[in-house]
Amino acid sequence: MTDVINPSTPQSEVSQNITPVTQRPRRLRRTETLRRMVRENTLRVEDLIYPLFVMEGEAQRETIPSMPGCDRYTLDLLLQEVREVYELGIGAIALFPLIPSAQKDNAGTESYNPDGLIPRAVQTIKQAVPDILIITDVALDPYSSEGHDGIVQDGKILNDETVAVLVKQALVQAEAGADFVAPSDMMDGRVGAIRQALDAEGWINVGILAYSAKYASAYYGPFRDALDSAPKFGDKKTYQMDAANAREAIKEVELDIAEGADIVMVKPALAYLDIIYQIKQRTNLPVAAYNVSGEYAMIKAAAEQGWIDEKKVILETLTSMKRAGADLILTYFAKEVALMLR
Ligand code: PBG
């Protein structure tokens, strides 16, 4: 026997005096091919939904300082971006509008203007890239002078009055050609009201992607910068969920399913992987996770400092969401990931 351990030396010769091990999980990690073969979860470009910010004007694109790599686009430039991401294999986009403050009011009236920015964007994209799925956000905050998701009265957010506006908003979006409407407002009863109205108007094939378990989260900060939609007073804790609650998420999901949701969503994703997991155990509907703006910004910021390997951290983070049970992931990384997976 030689002193030097040659890489080809059988393990039996170097470990003679060691108790035999019967289970060797490392056997299945030996090579990349083998690891790929036994891999339990895979991130696919088909799983990704790309959120995009649209603004009025022409030939302009504005950076969002807290979301490096994500811009706001005027519709003409947005079209190019949509074509590009569709070519990369991304099958769905979620649209969010930057509304000029002059068009904002407490009742979010602009949200159901049939000639508004979102309906125009939907129509234009549908014409140019008919096969990409378009998901439109249903909530008042981008249109609200108060920066809230509902109508404000005496410092309180009205529920049923808001739902009536959300229904009008969803109908206008369906009329424009949205494939899914996505209520993100957390008003009670809105999924049922929207489903009923869509069906009554003949939009039986327009789906509802429900933000079912949406938490009152500090991770939304950069998104509110992007849309200039931060609340003018208070916070969103009387309608969005308490970060400490899990059973309540299940209740919200059950209600949304009973009211007619087609896909249920958990938001944010990373700090709520346990919620994604629990919901996946309880429903056969597809489960979506929203990898929100603050989660995006943290990775971007650390990567810019050179403190983490950006690409690896992105893939690891999104894979953790799949492992937790997410079928779909809304993520600002969608385009980067599509390029990586190519
Ligand atoms: C608004 C809405 C928010 C997000 C999506 N829709 C912000 C909020 O509730 O204040 C956040 C998305 C993100 O942070 O990426 N209804």
mmCIF file of N, CA, C and O in Angstrom, residues 43 46 55 59 102 111 119 139 228 242 254 275 294 300 332:
data_model
loop_
_atom_site.group_PDB
_atom_site.id
_atom_site.type_symbol
_atom_site.label_atom_id
_atom_site.label_comp_id
_atom_site.label_asym_id
_atom_site.label_seq_id
_atom_site.Cartn_x
_atom_site.Cartn_y
_atom_site.Cartn_z
ATOM 1 N N LEU A 43 -36.777 24.460 -11.853
ATOM 2 C CA LEU A 43 -37.306 25.759 -12.236
ATOM 3 C C LEU A 43 -37.351 25.806 -13.757
ATOM 4 O O LEU A 43 -36.347 25.553 -14.425
ATOM 5 N N GLU A 46 -41.344 28.206 -18.142
ATOM 6 C CA GLU A 46 -42.813 28.169 -18.221
ATOM 7 C C GLU A 46 -43.479 28.505 -16.890
ATOM 8 O O GLU A 46 -44.669 28.801 -16.850
ATOM 9 N N MET A 55 -46.171 53.199 -18.455
ATOM 10 C CA MET A 55 -46.515 54.608 -18.196
ATOM 11 C C MET A 55 -46.947 55.289 -19.493
ATOM 12 O O MET A 55 -46.722 54.771 -20.586
ATOM 13 N N ALA A 59 -41.778 56.495 -26.514
ATOM 14 C CA ALA A 59 -40.335 56.301 -26.666
ATOM 15 C C ALA A 59 -39.532 56.605 -25.397
ATOM 16 O O ALA A 59 -38.437 57.144 -25.464
ATOM 17 N N ALA A 102 -52.624 63.757 -11.416
ATOM 18 C CA ALA A 102 -53.834 64.500 -11.792
ATOM 19 C C ALA A 102 -55.016 63.559 -12.058
ATOM 20 O O ALA A 102 -56.172 63.969 -11.974
ATOM 21 N N SER A 111 -59.470 53.841 -12.677
ATOM 22 C CA SER A 111 -59.238 52.389 -12.762
ATOM 23 C C SER A 111 -60.224 51.703 -13.704
ATOM 24 O O SER A 111 -59.962 50.604 -14.173
ATOM 25 N N PRO A 119 -56.223 49.333 -20.100
ATOM 26 C CA PRO A 119 -56.972 48.765 -21.232
ATOM 27 C C PRO A 119 -56.268 48.993 -22.571
ATOM 28 O O PRO A 119 -56.207 48.072 -23.404
ATOM 29 N N ALA A 139 -57.028 46.504 -8.265
ATOM 30 C CA ALA A 139 -56.875 47.175 -6.963
ATOM 31 C C ALA A 139 -56.843 48.665 -7.260
ATOM 32 O O ALA A 139 -56.543 49.071 -8.388
ATOM 33 N N ASP A 228 -45.279 55.132 -7.624
ATOM 34 C CA ASP A 228 -45.614 56.301 -6.831
ATOM 35 C C ASP A 228 -46.955 56.057 -6.122
ATOM 36 O O ASP A 228 -47.875 56.867 -6.201
ATOM 37 N N ASP A 242 -51.749 39.940 8.628
ATOM 38 C CA ASP A 242 -50.705 40.047 9.653
ATOM 39 C C ASP A 242 -49.619 39.010 9.366
ATOM 40 O O ASP A 242 -49.914 37.819 9.204
ATOM 41 N N GLU A 254 -59.291 29.305 1.187
ATOM 42 C CA GLU A 254 -60.548 28.542 1.086
ATOM 43 C C GLU A 254 -61.686 29.432 0.606
ATOM 44 O O GLU A 254 -62.495 29.033 -0.234
ATOM 45 N N ILE A 275 -46.095 29.179 4.202
ATOM 46 C CA ILE A 275 -47.495 29.394 3.792
ATOM 47 C C ILE A 275 -47.716 28.743 2.417
ATOM 48 O O ILE A 275 -48.725 28.066 2.185
ATOM 49 N N GLY A 294 -39.178 43.939 -2.902
ATOM 50 C CA GLY A 294 -38.149 44.017 -1.861
ATOM 51 C C GLY A 294 -37.213 42.819 -1.891
ATOM 52 O O GLY A 294 -36.014 42.930 -1.617
ATOM 53 N N LYS A 300 -30.379 42.300 -5.676
ATOM 54 C CA LYS A 300 -29.677 43.237 -6.562
ATOM 55 C C LYS A 300 -28.642 44.046 -5.782
ATOM 56 O O LYS A 300 -27.516 44.269 -6.239
ATOM 57 N N TYR A 332 -39.547 39.616 -10.908
ATOM 58 C CA TYR A 332 -38.874 40.623 -11.729
ATOM 59 C C TYR A 332 -37.593 40.050 -12.332
ATOM 60 O O TYR A 332 -36.967 40.679 -13.180
#
